[in-house]
Coordinates of C-alpha atoms in Angstrom, one line a residue:
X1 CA -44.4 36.5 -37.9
X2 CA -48.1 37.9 -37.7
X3 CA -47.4 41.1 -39.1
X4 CA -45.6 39.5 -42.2
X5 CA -48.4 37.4 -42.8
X6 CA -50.8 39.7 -42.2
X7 CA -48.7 41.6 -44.9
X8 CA -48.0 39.0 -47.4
X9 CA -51.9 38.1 -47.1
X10 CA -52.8 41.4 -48.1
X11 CA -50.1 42.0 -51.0
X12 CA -51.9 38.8 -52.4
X13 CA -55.7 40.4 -51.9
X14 CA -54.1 43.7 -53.6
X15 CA -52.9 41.8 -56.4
X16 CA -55.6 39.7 -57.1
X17 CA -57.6 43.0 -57.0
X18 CA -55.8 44.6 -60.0
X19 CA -55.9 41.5 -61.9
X20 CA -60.0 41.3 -61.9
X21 CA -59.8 45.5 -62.9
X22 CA -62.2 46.7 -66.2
X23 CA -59.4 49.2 -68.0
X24 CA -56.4 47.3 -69.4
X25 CA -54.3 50.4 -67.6
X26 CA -54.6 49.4 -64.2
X27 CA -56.1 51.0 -61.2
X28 CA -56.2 54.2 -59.2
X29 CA -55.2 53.9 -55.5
X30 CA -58.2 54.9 -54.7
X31 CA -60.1 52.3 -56.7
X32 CA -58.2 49.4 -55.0
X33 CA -59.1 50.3 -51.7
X34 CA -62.6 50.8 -52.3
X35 CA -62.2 46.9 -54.2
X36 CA -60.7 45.5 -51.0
X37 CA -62.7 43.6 -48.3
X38 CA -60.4 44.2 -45.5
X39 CA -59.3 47.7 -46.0
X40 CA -55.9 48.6 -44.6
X41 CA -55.3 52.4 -43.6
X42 CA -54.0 54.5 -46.6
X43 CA -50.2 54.5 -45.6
X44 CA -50.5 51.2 -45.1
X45 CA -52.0 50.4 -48.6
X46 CA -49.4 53.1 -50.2
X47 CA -46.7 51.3 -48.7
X48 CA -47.6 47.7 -49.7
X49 CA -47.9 49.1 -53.8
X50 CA -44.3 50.7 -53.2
X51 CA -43.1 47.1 -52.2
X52 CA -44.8 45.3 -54.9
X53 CA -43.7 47.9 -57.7
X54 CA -40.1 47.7 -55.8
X55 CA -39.9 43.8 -55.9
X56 CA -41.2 43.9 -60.1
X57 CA -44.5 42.5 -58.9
X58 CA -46.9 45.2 -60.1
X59 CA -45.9 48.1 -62.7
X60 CA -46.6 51.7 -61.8
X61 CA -47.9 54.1 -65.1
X62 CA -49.2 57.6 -65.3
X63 CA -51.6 58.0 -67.7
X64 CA -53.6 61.0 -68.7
X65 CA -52.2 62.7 -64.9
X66 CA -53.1 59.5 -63.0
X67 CA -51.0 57.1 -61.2
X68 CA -51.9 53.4 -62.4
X69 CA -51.0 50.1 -61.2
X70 CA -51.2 47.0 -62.7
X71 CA -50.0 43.5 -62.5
X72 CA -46.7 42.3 -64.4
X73 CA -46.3 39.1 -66.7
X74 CA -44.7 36.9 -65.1
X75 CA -41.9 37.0 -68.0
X76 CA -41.6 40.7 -67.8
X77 CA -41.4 40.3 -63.6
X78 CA -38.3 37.5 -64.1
X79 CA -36.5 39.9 -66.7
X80 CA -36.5 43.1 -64.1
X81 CA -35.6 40.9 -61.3
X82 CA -32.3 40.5 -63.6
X83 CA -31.5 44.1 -64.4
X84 CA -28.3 45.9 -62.9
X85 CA -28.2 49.3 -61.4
X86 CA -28.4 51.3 -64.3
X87 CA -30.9 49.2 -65.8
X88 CA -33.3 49.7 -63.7
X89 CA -32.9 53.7 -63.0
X90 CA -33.3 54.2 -66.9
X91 CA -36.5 51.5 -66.3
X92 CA -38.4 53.8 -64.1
X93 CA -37.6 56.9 -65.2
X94 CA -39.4 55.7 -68.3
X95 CA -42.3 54.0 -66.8
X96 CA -43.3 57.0 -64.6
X97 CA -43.5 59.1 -67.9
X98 CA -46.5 56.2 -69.3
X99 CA -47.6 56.8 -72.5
X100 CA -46.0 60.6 -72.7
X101 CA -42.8 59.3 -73.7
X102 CA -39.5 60.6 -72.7
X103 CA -37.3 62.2 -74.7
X104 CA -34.0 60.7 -75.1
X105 CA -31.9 64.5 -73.7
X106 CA -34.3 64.6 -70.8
X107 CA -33.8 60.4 -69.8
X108 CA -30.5 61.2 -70.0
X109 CA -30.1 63.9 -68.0
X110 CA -32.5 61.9 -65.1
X111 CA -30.5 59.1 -64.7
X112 CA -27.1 60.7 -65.4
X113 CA -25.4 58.6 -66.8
X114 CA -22.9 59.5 -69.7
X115 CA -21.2 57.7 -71.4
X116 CA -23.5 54.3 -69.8
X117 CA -26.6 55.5 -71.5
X118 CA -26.5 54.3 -74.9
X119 CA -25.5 50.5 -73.9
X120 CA -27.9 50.7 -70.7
X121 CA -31.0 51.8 -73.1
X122 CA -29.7 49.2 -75.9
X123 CA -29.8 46.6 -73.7
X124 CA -33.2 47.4 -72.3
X125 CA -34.6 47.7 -75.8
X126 CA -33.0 44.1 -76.5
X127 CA -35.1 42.8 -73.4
X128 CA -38.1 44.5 -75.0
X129 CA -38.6 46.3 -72.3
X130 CA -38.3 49.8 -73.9
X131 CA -38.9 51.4 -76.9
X132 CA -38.3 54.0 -78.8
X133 CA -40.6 56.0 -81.2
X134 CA -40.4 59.4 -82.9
X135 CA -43.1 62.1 -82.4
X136 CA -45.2 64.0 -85.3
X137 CA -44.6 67.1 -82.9
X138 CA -40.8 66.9 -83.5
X139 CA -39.8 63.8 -86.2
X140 CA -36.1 64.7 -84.8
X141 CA -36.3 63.6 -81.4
X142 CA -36.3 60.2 -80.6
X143 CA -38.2 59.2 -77.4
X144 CA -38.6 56.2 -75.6
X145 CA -41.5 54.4 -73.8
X146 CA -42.3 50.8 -72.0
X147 CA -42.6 48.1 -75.0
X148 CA -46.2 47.3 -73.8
X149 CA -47.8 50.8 -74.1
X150 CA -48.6 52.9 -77.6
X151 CA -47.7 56.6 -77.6
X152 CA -49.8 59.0 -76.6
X153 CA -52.4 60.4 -79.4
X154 CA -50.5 63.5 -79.4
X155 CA -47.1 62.2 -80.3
X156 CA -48.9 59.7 -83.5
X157 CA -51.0 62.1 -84.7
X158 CA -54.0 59.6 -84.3
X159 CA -56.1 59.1 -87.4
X160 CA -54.9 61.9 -89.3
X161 CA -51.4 60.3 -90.1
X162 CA -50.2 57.6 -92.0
X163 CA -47.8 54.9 -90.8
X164 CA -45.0 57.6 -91.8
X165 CA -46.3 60.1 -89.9
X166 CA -47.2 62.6 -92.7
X167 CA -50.7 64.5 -92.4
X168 CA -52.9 62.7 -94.7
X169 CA -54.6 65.0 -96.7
X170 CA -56.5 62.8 -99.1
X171 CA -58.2 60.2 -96.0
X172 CA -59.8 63.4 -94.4
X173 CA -60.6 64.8 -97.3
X174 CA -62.9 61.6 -97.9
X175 CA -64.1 61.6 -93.9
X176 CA -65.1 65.5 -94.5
X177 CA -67.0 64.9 -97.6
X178 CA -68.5 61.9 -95.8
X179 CA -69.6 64.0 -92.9
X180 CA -70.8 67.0 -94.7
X181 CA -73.2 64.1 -96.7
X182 CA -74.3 62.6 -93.3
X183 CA -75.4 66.1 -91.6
X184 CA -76.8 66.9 -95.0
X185 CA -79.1 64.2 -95.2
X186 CA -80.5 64.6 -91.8
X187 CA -82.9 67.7 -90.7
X188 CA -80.3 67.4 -87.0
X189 CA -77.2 65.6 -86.6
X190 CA -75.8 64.8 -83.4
X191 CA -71.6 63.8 -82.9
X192 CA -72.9 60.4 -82.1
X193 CA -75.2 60.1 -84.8
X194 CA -71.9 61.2 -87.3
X195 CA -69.9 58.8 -85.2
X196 CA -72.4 55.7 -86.1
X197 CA -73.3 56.5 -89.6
X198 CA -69.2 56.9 -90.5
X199 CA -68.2 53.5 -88.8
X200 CA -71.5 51.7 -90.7
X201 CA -69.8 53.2 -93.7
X202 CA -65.9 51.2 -92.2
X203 CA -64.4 54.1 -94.0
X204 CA -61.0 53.5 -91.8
X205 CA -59.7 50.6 -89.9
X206 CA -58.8 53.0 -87.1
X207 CA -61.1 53.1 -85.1
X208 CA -62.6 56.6 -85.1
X209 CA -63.6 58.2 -81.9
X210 CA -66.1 60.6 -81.0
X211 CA -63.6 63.2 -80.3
X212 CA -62.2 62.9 -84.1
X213 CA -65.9 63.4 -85.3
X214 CA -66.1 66.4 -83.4
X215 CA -62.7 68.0 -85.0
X216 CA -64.5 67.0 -88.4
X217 CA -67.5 68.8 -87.9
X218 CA -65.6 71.5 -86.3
X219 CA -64.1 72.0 -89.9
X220 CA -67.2 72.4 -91.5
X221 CA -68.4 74.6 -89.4
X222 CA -65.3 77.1 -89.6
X223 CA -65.6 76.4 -93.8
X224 CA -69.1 78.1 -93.3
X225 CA -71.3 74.8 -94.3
X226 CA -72.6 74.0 -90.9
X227 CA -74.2 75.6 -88.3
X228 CA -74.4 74.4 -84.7
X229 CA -77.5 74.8 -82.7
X230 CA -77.9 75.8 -78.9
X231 CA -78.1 72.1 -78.3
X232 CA -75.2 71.0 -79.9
X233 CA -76.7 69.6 -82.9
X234 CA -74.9 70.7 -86.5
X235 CA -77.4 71.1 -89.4
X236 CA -76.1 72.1 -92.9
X237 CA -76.0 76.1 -94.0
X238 CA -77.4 75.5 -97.7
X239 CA -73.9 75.6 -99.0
X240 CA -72.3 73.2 -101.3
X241 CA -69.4 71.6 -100.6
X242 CA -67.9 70.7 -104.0
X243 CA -68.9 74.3 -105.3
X244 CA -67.5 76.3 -102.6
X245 CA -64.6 78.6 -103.4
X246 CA -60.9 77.6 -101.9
X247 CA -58.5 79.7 -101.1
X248 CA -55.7 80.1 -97.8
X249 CA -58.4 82.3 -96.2
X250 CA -61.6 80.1 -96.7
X251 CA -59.2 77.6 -94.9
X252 CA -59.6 79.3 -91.8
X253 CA -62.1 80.2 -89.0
X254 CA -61.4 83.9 -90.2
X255 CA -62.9 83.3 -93.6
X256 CA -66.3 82.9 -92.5
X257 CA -66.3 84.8 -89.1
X258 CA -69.1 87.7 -88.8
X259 CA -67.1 90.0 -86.7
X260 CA -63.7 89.9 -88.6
X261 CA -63.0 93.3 -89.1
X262 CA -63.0 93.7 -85.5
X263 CA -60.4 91.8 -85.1
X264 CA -57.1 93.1 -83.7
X265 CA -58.8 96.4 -82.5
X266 CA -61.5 95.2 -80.0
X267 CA -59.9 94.3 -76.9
X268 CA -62.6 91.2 -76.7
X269 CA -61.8 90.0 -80.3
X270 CA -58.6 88.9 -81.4
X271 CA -56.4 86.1 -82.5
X272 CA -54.8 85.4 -79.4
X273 CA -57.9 84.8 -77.5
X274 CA -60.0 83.1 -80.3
X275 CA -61.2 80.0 -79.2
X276 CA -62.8 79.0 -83.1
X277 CA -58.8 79.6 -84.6
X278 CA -57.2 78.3 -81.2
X279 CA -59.8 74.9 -81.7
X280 CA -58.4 74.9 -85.9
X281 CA -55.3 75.3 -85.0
X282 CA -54.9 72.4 -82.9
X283 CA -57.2 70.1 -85.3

């Protein structure tokens, strides 16, 4: 009767621990036991978050490669505690993907079921507690996620699609020019100075992050109107951006690249390898 006190004490401490956590996520393993008082041995604290995700208590995500835990609604608790067998092996298969997705083939082929599957994932998605979403990577697929997490930025395209999906030329044609104007009108221009000058401006209602300022300036600087310091600072090349000549080549790191007509011969410089077309490519 000790033990399971002991035990039910510290499932309540655990709990209460990733309740008072600072990222909406959850918590790292790691994290909780450092957040405990009374710290219990590591097999010990492993297998009282196996028997808390077991009983629906706390929900278990991988984000970005690392295994998260956080507290479930007490709502979202009641409905788990009411799902069958299949139910719940199609449930955690798709938790333990987090915000990655899984695609429909592959959740199928996890939880085996055949002719099941269809029904077992309708009813989960009338529980809302899955979803399913299609990816910019491949608009064919349909993939499916918990109801309470967003897609990963990689599936949604982040800022540079619209709510179909579609690459929107015009809207980073404005954030460009925008940028080019800020850098322009400074001697030095840091990311984070681009960053705050383009959200005083509240040219988007996403939220732009300083990763999507750096794929902008990126840009510019493969057009051949900035230049990037030793610091990391981008200061403009003299060029104009309205009055510089388009064509598929300007378009690319190649346009503007001082050792081009190396390229393909020298064993150190070619496409394959080229981190400035590799970096474009993926913008």
């Amino acid at each position: 009767l000790h033990t399971m006190a002991t035990s039910k004490m510290l499932e309540r401490q655990v709990c209460y621990v990733i309740s008072q956590r600072v990222t909406p996520e959850g918590m790292e393993i790691k994290d909780i036991m450092a957040a405990l008082k009374k710290k219990p041995s590591p097999d010990r604290l492993a297998s009282i978050l196996n028997a808390l995700s077991a009983n629906h208590t706390l929900q278990i995500s991988n984000v970005d490669g690392k295994i998260l835990y956080s507290n479930l609604a007490t709502e979202t608790s009641k409905l788990l505690r009411g799902l069958n067998h299949d139910q719940e092996l199609v449930y955690r298969v798709v938790e333990s993907v987090g915000r990655e997705g899984i695609w429909s083939k592959i959740l199928k082929e996890k939880t085996r079921l055949t002719r099941k599957f269809l029904k077992t994932v309708g009813q989960l998605e009338k529980k809302h507690l899955v979803k399913s979403f299609k990816s910019v990577n491949s608009k064919y697929r349909k993939y499916y996620i918990l109801s309470d997490l967003e897609p990963a930025d990689y599936h949604v395209g982040g800022i540079w699609y619209d709510d179909k999906m579609v690459f929107d030329h015009q809207f980073v044609e404005v954030l460009l020019d925008l940028t080019f104007k800020i850098v322009t009108g400074h001697e030095m221009s840091s990311v984070m100075l681009v960053l705050s000058k383009l959200q005083e401006r509240g040219v988007t209602t996403v939220a732009l992050k300083e990763k999507d300022v750096q794929k902008l300036l990126n840009c510019l600087v493969y057009d051949g109107l900035l230049d990037i310091t030793d610091d990391g600072l981008y200061k403009s090349t003299g060029l104009n951006m309205r009055h510089l000549p388009q064509n598929g080549l300007t378009q690319t790191p190649c346009g503007s690249c001082p050792v081009a007509h190396l390229c393909g011969v020298h064993p150190d410089v070619n496409p394959r390898t080229c981190i400035y077309l590799t970096e474009w490519l993926d913008f």
